mmCIF file of C-alpha atoms in Angstrom:
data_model
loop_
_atom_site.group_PDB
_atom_site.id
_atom_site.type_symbol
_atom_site.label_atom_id
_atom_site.label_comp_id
_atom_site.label_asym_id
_atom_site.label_seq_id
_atom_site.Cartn_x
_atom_site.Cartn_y
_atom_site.Cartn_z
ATOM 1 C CA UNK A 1 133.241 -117.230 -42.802
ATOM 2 C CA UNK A 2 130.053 -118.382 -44.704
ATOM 3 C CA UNK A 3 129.567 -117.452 -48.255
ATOM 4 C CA UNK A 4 126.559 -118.558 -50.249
ATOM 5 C CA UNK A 5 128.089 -117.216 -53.696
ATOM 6 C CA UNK A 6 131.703 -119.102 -52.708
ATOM 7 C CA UNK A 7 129.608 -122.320 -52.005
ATOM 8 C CA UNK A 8 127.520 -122.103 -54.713
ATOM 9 C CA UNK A 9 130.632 -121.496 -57.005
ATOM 10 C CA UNK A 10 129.267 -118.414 -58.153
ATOM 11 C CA UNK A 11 132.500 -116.325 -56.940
ATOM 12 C CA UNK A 12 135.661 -117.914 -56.001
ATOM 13 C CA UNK A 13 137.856 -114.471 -55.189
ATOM 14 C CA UNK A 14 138.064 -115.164 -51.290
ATOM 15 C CA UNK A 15 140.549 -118.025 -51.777
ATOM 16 C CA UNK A 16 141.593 -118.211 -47.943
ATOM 17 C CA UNK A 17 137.555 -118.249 -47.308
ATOM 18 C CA UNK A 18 137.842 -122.068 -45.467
ATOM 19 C CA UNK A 19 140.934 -120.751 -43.549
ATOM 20 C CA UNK A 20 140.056 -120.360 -40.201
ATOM 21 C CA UNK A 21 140.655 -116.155 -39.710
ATOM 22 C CA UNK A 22 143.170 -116.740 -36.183
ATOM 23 C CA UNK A 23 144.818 -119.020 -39.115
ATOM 24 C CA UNK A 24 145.057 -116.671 -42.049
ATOM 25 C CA UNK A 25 146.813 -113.374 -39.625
ATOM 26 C CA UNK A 26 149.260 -116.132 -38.494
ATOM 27 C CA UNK A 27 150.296 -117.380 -41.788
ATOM 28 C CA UNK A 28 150.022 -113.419 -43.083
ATOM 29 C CA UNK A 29 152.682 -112.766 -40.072
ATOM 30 C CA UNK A 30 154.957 -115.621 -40.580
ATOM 31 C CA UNK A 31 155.379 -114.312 -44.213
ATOM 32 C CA UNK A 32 156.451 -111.231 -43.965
ATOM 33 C CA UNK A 33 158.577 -112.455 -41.468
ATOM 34 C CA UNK A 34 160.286 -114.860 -43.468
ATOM 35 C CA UNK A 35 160.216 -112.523 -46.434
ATOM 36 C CA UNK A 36 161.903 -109.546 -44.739
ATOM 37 C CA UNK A 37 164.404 -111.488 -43.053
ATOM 38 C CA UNK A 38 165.734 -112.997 -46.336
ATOM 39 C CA UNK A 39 165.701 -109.550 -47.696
ATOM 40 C CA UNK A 40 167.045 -107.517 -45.076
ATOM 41 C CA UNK A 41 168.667 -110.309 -43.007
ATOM 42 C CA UNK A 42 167.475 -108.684 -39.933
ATOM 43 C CA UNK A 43 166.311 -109.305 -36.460
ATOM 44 C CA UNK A 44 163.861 -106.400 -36.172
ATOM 45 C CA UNK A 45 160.970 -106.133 -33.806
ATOM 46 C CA UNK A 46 157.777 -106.854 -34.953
ATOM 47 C CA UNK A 47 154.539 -105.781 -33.527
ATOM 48 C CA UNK A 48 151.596 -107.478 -33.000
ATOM 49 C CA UNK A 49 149.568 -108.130 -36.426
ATOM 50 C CA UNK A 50 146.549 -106.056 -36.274
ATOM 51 C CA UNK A 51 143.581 -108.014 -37.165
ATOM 52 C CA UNK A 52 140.489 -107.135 -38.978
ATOM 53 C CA UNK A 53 137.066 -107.563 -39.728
ATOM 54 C CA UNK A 54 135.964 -110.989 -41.186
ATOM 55 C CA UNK A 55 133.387 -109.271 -42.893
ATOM 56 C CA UNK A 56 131.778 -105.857 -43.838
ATOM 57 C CA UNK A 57 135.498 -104.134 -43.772
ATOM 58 C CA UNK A 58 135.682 -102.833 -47.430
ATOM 59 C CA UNK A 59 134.790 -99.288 -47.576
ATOM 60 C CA UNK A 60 134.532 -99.840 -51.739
ATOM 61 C CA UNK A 61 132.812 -101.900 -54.216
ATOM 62 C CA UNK A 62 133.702 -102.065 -57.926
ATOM 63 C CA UNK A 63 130.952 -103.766 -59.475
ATOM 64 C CA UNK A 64 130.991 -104.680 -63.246
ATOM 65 C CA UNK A 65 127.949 -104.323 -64.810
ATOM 66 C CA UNK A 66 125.842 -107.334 -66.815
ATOM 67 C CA UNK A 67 123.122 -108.520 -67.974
ATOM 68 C CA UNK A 68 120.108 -106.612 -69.395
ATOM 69 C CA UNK A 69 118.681 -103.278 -68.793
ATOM 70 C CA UNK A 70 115.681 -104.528 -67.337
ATOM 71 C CA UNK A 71 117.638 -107.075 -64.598
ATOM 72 C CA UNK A 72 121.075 -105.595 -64.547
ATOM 73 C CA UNK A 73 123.464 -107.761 -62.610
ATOM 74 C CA UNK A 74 125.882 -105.832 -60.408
ATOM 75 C CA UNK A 75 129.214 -108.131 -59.790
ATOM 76 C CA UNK A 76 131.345 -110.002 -61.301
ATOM 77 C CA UNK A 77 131.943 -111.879 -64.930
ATOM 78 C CA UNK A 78 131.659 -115.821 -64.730
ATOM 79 C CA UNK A 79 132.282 -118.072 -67.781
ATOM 80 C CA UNK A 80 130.616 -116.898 -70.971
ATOM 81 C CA UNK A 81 131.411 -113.431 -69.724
ATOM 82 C CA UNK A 82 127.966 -113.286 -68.352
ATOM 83 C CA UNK A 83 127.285 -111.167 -65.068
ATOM 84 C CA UNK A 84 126.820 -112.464 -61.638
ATOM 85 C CA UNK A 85 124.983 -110.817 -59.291
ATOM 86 C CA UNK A 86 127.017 -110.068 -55.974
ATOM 87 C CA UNK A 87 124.948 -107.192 -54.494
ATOM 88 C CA UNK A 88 124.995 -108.964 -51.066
ATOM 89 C CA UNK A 89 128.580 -109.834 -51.335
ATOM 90 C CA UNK A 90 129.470 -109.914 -47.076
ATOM 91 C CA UNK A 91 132.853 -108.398 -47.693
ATOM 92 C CA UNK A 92 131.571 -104.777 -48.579
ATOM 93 C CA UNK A 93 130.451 -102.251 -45.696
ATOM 94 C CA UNK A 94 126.633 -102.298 -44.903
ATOM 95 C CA UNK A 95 125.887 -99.052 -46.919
ATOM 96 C CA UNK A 96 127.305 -100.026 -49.952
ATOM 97 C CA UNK A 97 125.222 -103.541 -49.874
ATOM 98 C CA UNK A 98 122.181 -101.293 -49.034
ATOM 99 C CA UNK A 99 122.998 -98.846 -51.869
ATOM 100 C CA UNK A 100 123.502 -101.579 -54.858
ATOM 101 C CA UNK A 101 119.748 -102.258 -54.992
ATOM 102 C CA UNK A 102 118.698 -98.917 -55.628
ATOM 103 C CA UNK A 103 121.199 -98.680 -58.013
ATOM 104 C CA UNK A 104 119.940 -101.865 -60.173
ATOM 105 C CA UNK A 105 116.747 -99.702 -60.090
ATOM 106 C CA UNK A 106 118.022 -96.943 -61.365
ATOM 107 C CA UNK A 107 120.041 -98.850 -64.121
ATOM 108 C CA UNK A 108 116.444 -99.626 -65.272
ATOM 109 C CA UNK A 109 114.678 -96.699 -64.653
ATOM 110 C CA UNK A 110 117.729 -94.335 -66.408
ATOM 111 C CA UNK A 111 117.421 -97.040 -69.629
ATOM 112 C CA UNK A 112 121.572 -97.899 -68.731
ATOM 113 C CA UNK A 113 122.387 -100.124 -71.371
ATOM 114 C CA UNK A 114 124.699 -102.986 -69.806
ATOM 115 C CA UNK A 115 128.251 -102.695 -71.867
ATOM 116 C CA UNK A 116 128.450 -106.399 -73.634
ATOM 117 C CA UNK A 117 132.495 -107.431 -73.231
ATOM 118 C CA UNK A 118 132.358 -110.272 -76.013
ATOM 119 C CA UNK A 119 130.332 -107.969 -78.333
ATOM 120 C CA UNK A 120 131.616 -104.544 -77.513
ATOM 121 C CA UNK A 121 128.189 -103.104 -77.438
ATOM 122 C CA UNK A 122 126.423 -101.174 -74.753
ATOM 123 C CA UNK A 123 127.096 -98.434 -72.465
ATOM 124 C CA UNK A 124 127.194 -99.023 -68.681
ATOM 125 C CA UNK A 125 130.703 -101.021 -67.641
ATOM 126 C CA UNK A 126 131.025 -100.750 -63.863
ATOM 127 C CA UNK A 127 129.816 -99.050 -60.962
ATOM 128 C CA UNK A 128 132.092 -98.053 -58.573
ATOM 129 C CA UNK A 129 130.746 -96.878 -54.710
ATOM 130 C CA UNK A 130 132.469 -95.781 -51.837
ATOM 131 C CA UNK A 131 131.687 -95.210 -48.582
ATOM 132 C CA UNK A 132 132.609 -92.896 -45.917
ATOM 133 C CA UNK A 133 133.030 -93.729 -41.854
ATOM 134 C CA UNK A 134 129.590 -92.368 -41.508
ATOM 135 C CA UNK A 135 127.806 -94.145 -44.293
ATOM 136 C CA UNK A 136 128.021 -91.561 -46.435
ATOM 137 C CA UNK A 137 128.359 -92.234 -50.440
ATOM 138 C CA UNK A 138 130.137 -91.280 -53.507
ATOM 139 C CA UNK A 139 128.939 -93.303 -56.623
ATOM 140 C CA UNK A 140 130.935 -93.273 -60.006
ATOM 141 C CA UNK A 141 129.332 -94.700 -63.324
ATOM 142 C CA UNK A 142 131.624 -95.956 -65.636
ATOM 143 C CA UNK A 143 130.392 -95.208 -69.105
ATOM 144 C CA UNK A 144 132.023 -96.090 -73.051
ATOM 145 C CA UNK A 145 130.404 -92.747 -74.348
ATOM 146 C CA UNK A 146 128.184 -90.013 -73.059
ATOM 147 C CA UNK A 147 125.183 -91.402 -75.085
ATOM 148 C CA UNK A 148 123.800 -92.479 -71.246
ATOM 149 C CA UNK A 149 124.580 -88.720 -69.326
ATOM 150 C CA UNK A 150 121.622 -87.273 -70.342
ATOM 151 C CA UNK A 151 119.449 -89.981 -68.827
ATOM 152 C CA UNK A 152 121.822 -90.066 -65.601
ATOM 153 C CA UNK A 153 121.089 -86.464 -65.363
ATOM 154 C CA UNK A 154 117.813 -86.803 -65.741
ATOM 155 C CA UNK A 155 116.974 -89.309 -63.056
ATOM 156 C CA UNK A 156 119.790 -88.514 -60.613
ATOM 157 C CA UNK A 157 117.140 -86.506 -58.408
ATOM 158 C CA UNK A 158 115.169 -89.555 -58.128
ATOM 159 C CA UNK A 159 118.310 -91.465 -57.086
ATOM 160 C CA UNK A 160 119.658 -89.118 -54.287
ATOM 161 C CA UNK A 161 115.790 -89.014 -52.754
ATOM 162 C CA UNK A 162 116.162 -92.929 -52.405
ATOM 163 C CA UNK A 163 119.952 -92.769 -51.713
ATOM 164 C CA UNK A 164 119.854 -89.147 -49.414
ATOM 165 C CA UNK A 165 123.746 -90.759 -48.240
ATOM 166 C CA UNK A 166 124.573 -89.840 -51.259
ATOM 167 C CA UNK A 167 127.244 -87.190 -51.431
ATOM 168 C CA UNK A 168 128.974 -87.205 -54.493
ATOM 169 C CA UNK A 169 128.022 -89.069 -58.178
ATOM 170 C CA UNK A 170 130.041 -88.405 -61.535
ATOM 171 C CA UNK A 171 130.593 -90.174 -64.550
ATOM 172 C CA UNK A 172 133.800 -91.701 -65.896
ATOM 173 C CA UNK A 173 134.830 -92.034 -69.371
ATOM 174 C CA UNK A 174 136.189 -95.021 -70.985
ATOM 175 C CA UNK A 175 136.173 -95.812 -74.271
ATOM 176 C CA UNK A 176 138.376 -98.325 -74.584
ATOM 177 C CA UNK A 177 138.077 -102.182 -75.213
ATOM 178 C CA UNK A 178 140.412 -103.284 -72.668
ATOM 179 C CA UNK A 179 140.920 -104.556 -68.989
ATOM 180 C CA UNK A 180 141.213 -101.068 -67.650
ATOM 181 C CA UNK A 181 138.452 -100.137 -65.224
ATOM 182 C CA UNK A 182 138.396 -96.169 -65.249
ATOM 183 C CA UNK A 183 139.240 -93.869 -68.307
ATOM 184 C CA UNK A 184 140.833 -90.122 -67.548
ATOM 185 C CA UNK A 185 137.930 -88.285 -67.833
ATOM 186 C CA UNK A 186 135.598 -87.509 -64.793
ATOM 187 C CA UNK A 187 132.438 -85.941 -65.433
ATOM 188 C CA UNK A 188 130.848 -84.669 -62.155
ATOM 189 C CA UNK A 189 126.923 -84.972 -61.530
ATOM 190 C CA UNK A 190 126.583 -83.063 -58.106
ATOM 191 C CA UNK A 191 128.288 -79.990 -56.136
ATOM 192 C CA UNK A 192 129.897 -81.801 -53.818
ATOM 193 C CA UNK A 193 133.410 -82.953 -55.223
ATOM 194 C CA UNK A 194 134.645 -84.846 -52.414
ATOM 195 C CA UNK A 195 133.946 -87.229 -49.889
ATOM 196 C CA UNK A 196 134.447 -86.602 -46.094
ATOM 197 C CA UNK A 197 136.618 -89.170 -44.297
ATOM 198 C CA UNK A 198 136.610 -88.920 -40.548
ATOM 199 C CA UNK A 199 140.039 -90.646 -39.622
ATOM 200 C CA UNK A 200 141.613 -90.414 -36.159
ATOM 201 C CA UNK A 201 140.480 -87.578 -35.401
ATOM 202 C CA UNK A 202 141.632 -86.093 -39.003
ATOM 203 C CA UNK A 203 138.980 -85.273 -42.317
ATOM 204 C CA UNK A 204 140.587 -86.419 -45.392
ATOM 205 C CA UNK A 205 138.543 -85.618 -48.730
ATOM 206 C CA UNK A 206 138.371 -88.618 -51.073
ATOM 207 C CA UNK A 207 137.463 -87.202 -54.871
ATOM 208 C CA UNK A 208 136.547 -89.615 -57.442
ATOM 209 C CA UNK A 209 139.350 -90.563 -58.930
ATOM 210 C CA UNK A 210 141.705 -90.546 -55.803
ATOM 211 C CA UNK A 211 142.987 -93.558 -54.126
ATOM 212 C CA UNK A 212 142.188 -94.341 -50.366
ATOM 213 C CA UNK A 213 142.848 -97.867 -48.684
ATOM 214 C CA UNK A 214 139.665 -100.028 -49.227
ATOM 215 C CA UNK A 215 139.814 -101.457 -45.034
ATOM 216 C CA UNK A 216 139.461 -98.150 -43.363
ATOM 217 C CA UNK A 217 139.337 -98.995 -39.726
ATOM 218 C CA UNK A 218 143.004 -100.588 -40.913
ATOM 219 C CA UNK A 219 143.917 -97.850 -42.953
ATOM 220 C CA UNK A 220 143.439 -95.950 -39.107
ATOM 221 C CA UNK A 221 145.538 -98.395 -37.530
ATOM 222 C CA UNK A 222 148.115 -97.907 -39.940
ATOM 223 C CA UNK A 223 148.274 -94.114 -39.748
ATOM 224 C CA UNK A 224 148.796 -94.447 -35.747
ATOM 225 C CA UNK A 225 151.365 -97.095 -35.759
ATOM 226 C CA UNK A 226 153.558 -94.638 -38.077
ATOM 227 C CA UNK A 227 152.621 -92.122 -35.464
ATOM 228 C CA UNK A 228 153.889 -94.251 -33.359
ATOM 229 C CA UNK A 229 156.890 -94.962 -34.341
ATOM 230 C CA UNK A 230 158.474 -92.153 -35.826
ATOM 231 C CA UNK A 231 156.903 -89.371 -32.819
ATOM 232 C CA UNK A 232 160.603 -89.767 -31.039
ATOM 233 C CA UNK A 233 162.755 -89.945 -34.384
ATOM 234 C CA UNK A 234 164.878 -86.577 -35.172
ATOM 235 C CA UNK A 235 162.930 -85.670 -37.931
ATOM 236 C CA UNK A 236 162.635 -82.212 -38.770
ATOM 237 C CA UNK A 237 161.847 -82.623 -42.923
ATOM 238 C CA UNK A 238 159.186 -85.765 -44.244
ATOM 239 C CA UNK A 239 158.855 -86.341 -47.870
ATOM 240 C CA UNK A 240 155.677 -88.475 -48.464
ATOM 241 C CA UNK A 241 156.058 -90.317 -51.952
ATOM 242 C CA UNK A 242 152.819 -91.548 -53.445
ATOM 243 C CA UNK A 243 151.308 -90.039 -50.734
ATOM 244 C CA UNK A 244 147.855 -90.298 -51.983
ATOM 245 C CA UNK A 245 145.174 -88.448 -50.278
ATOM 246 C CA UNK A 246 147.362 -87.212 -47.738
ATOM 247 C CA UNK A 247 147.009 -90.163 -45.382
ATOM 248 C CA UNK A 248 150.236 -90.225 -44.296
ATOM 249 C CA UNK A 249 151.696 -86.497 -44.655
ATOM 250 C CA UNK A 250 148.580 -85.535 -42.683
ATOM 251 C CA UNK A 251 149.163 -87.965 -39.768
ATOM 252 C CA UNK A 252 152.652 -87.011 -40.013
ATOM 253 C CA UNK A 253 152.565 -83.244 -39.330
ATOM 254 C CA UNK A 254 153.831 -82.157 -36.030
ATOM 255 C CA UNK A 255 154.992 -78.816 -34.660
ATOM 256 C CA UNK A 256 158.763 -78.276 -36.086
ATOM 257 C CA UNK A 257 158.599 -80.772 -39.142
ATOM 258 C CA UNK A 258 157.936 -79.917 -42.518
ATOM 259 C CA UNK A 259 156.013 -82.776 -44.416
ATOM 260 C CA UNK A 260 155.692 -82.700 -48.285
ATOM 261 C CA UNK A 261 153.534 -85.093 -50.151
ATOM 262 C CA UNK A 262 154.247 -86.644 -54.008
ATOM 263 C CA UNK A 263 151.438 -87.607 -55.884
ATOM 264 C CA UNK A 264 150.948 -88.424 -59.772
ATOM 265 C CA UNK A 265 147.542 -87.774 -59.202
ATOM 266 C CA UNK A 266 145.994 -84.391 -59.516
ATOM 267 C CA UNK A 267 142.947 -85.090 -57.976
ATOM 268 C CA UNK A 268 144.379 -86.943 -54.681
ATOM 269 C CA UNK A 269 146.593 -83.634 -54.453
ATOM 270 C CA UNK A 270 143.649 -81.037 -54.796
ATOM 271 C CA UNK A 271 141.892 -83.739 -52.165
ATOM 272 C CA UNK A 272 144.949 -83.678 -49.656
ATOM 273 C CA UNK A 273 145.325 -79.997 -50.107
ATOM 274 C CA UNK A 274 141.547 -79.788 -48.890
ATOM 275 C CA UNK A 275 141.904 -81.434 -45.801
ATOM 276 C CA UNK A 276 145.714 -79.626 -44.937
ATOM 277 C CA UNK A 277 143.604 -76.342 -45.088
ATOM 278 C CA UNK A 278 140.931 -77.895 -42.945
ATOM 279 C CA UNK A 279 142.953 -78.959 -40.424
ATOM 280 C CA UNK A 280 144.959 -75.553 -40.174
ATOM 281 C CA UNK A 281 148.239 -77.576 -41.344
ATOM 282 C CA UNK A 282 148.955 -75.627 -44.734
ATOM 283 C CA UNK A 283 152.134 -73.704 -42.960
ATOM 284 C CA UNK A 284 153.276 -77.562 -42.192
ATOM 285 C CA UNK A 285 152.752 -79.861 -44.625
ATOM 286 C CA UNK A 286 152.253 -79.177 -48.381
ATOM 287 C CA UNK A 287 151.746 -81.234 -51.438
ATOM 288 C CA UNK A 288 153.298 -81.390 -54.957
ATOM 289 C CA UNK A 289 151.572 -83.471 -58.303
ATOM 290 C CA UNK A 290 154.517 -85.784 -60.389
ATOM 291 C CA UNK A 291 155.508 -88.833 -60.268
ATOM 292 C CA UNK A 292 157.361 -89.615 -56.966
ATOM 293 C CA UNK A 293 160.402 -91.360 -58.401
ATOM 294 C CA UNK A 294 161.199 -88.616 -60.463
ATOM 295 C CA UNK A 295 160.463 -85.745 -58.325
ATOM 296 C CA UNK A 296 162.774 -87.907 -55.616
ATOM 297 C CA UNK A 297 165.553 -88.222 -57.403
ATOM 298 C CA UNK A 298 165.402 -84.881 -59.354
ATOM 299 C CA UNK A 299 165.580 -82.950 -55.845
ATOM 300 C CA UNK A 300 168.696 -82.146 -54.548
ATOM 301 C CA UNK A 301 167.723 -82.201 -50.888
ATOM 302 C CA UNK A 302 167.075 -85.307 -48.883
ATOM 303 C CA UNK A 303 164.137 -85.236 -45.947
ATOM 304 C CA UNK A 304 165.013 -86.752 -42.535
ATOM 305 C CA UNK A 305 162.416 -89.519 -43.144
ATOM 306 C CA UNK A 306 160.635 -90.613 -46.206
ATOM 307 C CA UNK A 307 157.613 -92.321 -46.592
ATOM 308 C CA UNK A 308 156.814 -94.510 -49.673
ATOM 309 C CA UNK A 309 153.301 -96.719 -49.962
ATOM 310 C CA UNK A 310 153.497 -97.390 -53.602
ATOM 311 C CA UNK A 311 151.554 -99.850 -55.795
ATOM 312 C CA UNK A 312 151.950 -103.525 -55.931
ATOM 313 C CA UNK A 313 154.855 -103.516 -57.970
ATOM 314 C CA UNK A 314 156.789 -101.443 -55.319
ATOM 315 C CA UNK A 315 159.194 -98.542 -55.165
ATOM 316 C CA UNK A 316 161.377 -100.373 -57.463
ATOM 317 C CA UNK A 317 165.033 -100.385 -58.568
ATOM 318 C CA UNK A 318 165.689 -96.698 -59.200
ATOM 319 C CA UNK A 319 164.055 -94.974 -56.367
ATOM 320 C CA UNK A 320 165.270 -97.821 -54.036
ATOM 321 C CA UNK A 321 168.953 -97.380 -55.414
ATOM 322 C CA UNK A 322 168.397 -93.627 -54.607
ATOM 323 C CA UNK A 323 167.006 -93.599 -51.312
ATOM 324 C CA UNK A 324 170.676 -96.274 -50.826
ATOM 325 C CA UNK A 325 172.795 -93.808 -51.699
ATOM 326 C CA UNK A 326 170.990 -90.400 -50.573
ATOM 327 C CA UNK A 327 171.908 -90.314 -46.740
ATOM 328 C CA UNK A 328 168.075 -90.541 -45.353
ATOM 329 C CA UNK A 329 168.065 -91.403 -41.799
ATOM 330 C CA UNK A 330 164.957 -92.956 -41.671
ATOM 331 C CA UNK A 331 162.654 -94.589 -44.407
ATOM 332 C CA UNK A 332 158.835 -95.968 -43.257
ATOM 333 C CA UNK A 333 157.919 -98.564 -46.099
ATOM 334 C CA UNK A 334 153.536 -99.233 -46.090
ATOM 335 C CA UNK A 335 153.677 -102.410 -48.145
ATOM 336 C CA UNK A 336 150.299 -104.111 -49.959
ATOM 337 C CA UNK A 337 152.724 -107.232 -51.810
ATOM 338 C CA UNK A 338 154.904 -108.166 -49.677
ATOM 339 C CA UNK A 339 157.187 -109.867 -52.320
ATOM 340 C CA UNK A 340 158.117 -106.582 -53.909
ATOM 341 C CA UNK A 341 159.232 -105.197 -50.740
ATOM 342 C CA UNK A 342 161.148 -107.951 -50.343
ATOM 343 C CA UNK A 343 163.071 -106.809 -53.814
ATOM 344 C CA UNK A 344 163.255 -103.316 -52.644
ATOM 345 C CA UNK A 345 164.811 -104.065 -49.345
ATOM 346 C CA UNK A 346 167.807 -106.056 -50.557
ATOM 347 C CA UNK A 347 168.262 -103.073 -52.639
ATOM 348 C CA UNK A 348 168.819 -100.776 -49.965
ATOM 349 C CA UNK A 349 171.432 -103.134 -47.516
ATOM 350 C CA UNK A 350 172.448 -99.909 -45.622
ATOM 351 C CA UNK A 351 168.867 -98.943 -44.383
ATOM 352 C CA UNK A 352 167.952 -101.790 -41.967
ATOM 353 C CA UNK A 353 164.833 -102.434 -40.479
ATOM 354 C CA UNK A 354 164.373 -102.471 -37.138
ATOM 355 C CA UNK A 355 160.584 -102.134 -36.607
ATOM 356 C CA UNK A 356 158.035 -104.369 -38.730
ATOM 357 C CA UNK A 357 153.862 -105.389 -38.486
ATOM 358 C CA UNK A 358 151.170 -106.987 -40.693
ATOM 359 C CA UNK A 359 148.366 -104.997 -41.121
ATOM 360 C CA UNK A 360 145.152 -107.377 -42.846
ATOM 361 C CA UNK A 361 143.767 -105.075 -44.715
ATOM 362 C CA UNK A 362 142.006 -107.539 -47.231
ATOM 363 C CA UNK A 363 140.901 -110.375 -44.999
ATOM 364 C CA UNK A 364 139.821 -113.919 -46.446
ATOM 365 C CA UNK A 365 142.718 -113.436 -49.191
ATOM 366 C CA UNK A 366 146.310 -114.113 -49.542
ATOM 367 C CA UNK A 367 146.683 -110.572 -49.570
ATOM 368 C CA UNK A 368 147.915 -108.014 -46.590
ATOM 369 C CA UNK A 369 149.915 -104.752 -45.503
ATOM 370 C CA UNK A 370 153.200 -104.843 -44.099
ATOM 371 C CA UNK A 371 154.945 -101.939 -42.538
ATOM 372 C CA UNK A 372 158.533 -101.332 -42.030
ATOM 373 C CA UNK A 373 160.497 -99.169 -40.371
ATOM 374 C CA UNK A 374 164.609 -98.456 -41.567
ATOM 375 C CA UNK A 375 167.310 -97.060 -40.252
ATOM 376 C CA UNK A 376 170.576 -96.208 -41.629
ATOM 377 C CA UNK A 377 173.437 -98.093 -40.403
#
């Protein structure tokens, strides 16, 4: 793929950029191959890896903020910790590239002070959009203080008559001088609190500070292939751990099974909850907020089949020693580092896997999903 900002040197994220893409899905394959095999020393069947777009397949764009208020740059931090502009970056879904220019604008027109790292001055830090299957937005401005709401109040009209895709806008808080992109505190700017995902057939509600998969045509893919496989298991009880926005528990829910989700996240709970209603599933599946390892391995109980899709660093050495020891029949792992799974799976020797695939969720990077399915011995 062609990048003017990776040839000019301007941004250098998409390391695997000069890989041919038939390349990159091969090598992505052959890894967790050779990862889960040393792990789990087992000759599993793997699926097909499911490709993705080369371009135009990330659903979000976080965008720091630089520059000055009259030519904001929307991007990234190069040396000096000035800004580079990225608004046409060709990774990010059309709407998004379309939205980032009226957004400069109103950076200028709402007087948005850019926040200075090296100085610690200023207001505005990033700008975080999403959007939805049907080019629908939600835009978050990440602020230090609320000296800047007023003026993002003020002007928001003007913004949603150039930006009527616009769904839902808030403010985030975050005061801190640190590496951290998003503080706790949300402040919402319109009366819409979610944003509608149309997903196999399924709506799932993505509020602000809930986590969805940033490839969602992938993020589909995924859902059906644990369809898939687990449609002829004898499952009867699903526990969902860091289930998210529902993703998963949703998919999941079939006549006979009972499918609880675990989520640290308040909002991503009050979003899955949302679309379980919608979908006339609330007598099925329901949802609980705490942190999955600990509501795991408090419960007394063990489901049939549990899900886990945790963060990079995986499910780790407690929950994996638990889910070892606890009798589940059937465990479907949803990988983004394939390394850490690695570490959980030797972990848990008497779950074996016997179904695997690569999922390329974040072409043109070393980066991709890997999902596994285990059985107990």
């Amino acid at each position: 793929m062609h990048c003017g900002y990776y040839d000019s040197h301007r941004c250098r994220s998409c390391t695997l950029i000069e890989t041919r893409y038939a390349v990159q899905l091969a090598d992505k394959d052959s890894r967790a191959r050779a990862v889960v095999a040393a792990a789990a020393g087992a000759d599993l069947d793997w699926a097909a890896p499911v490709a993705s777009a080369e371009s135009g397949f990330r659903n979000k764009a976080k965008m720091v903020v630089g520059g000055t208020v009259a030519h904001p740059t929307l991007g990234i931090l190069g040396p000096g910790r000035a800004g580079v502009d990225l608004r046409g970056c060709s990774l990010h879904e059309e709407p998004i590239v379309a939205a980032l220019t009226r957004l400069s604008e109103f950076i200028t027109t709402a007087q948005l002070t850019p926040y200075q790292v090296s100085s610690r001055r200023g207001e505005l830090k990033y700008v975080l959009v999403t959007a939805s299957p049907t080019g629908e937005l939600m835009v978050r401005f990440v602020l230090r203080s609320t000296e800047a709401l007023p003026r993002i109040r003020k002007h928001l009209r003007a913004l949603r008559a150039a930006l009527p895709q616009l769904v839902v806008a808030s403010v985030n808080l975050q005061p801190a001088p640190a590496a951290v992109i998003e503080g706790e505190q949300e402040i919402l700017l319109t009366g819409s609190s979610a944003l509608p995902l149309e997903l196999n057939g399924l709506c799932l509600h993505l509020r602000p500070q809930s986590f969805f998969q940033t490839n969602t045509a992938v993020a589909a893919a995924l859902y059906r292939q644990a369809v898939s496989w687990t449609r002829a298991l004898p499952v009867r009880t699903v526990w969902d751990l860091y289930c998210g926005v529902g993703g998963f528990a949703l998919h999941l829910a079939a006549p006979g099974r009972q499918v609880t989700g675990f989520e640290i996240s308040a909002q991503a709970v009050a979003s899955a909850r949302c679309s379980a209603a919608q979908a006339g599933l609330e007598g099925q599946v329901s949802f609980a907020v705490g942190d999955a390892t600990h509501l795991a391995t408090r419960s007394g109980d063990v489901a049939d089949l549990v899900v886990v899709n945790p963060p990079r660093r995986g499910i780790g050495e407690k929950l994996a020693s638990h889910l070892e020891q606890s009798g589940v029949q059937h465990v479907l792992y949803s990988s983004c580092n394939v390394d850490s799974l690695g570490r959980d799976l030797a972990r848990m020797r008497s779950l074996r896997p016997v179904r695997g695939q690569v999922l390329d969720m974040f072409p043109q990077t070393g980066h991709f999903e890997t999902l596994v399915l285990l059985e107990r011995r």
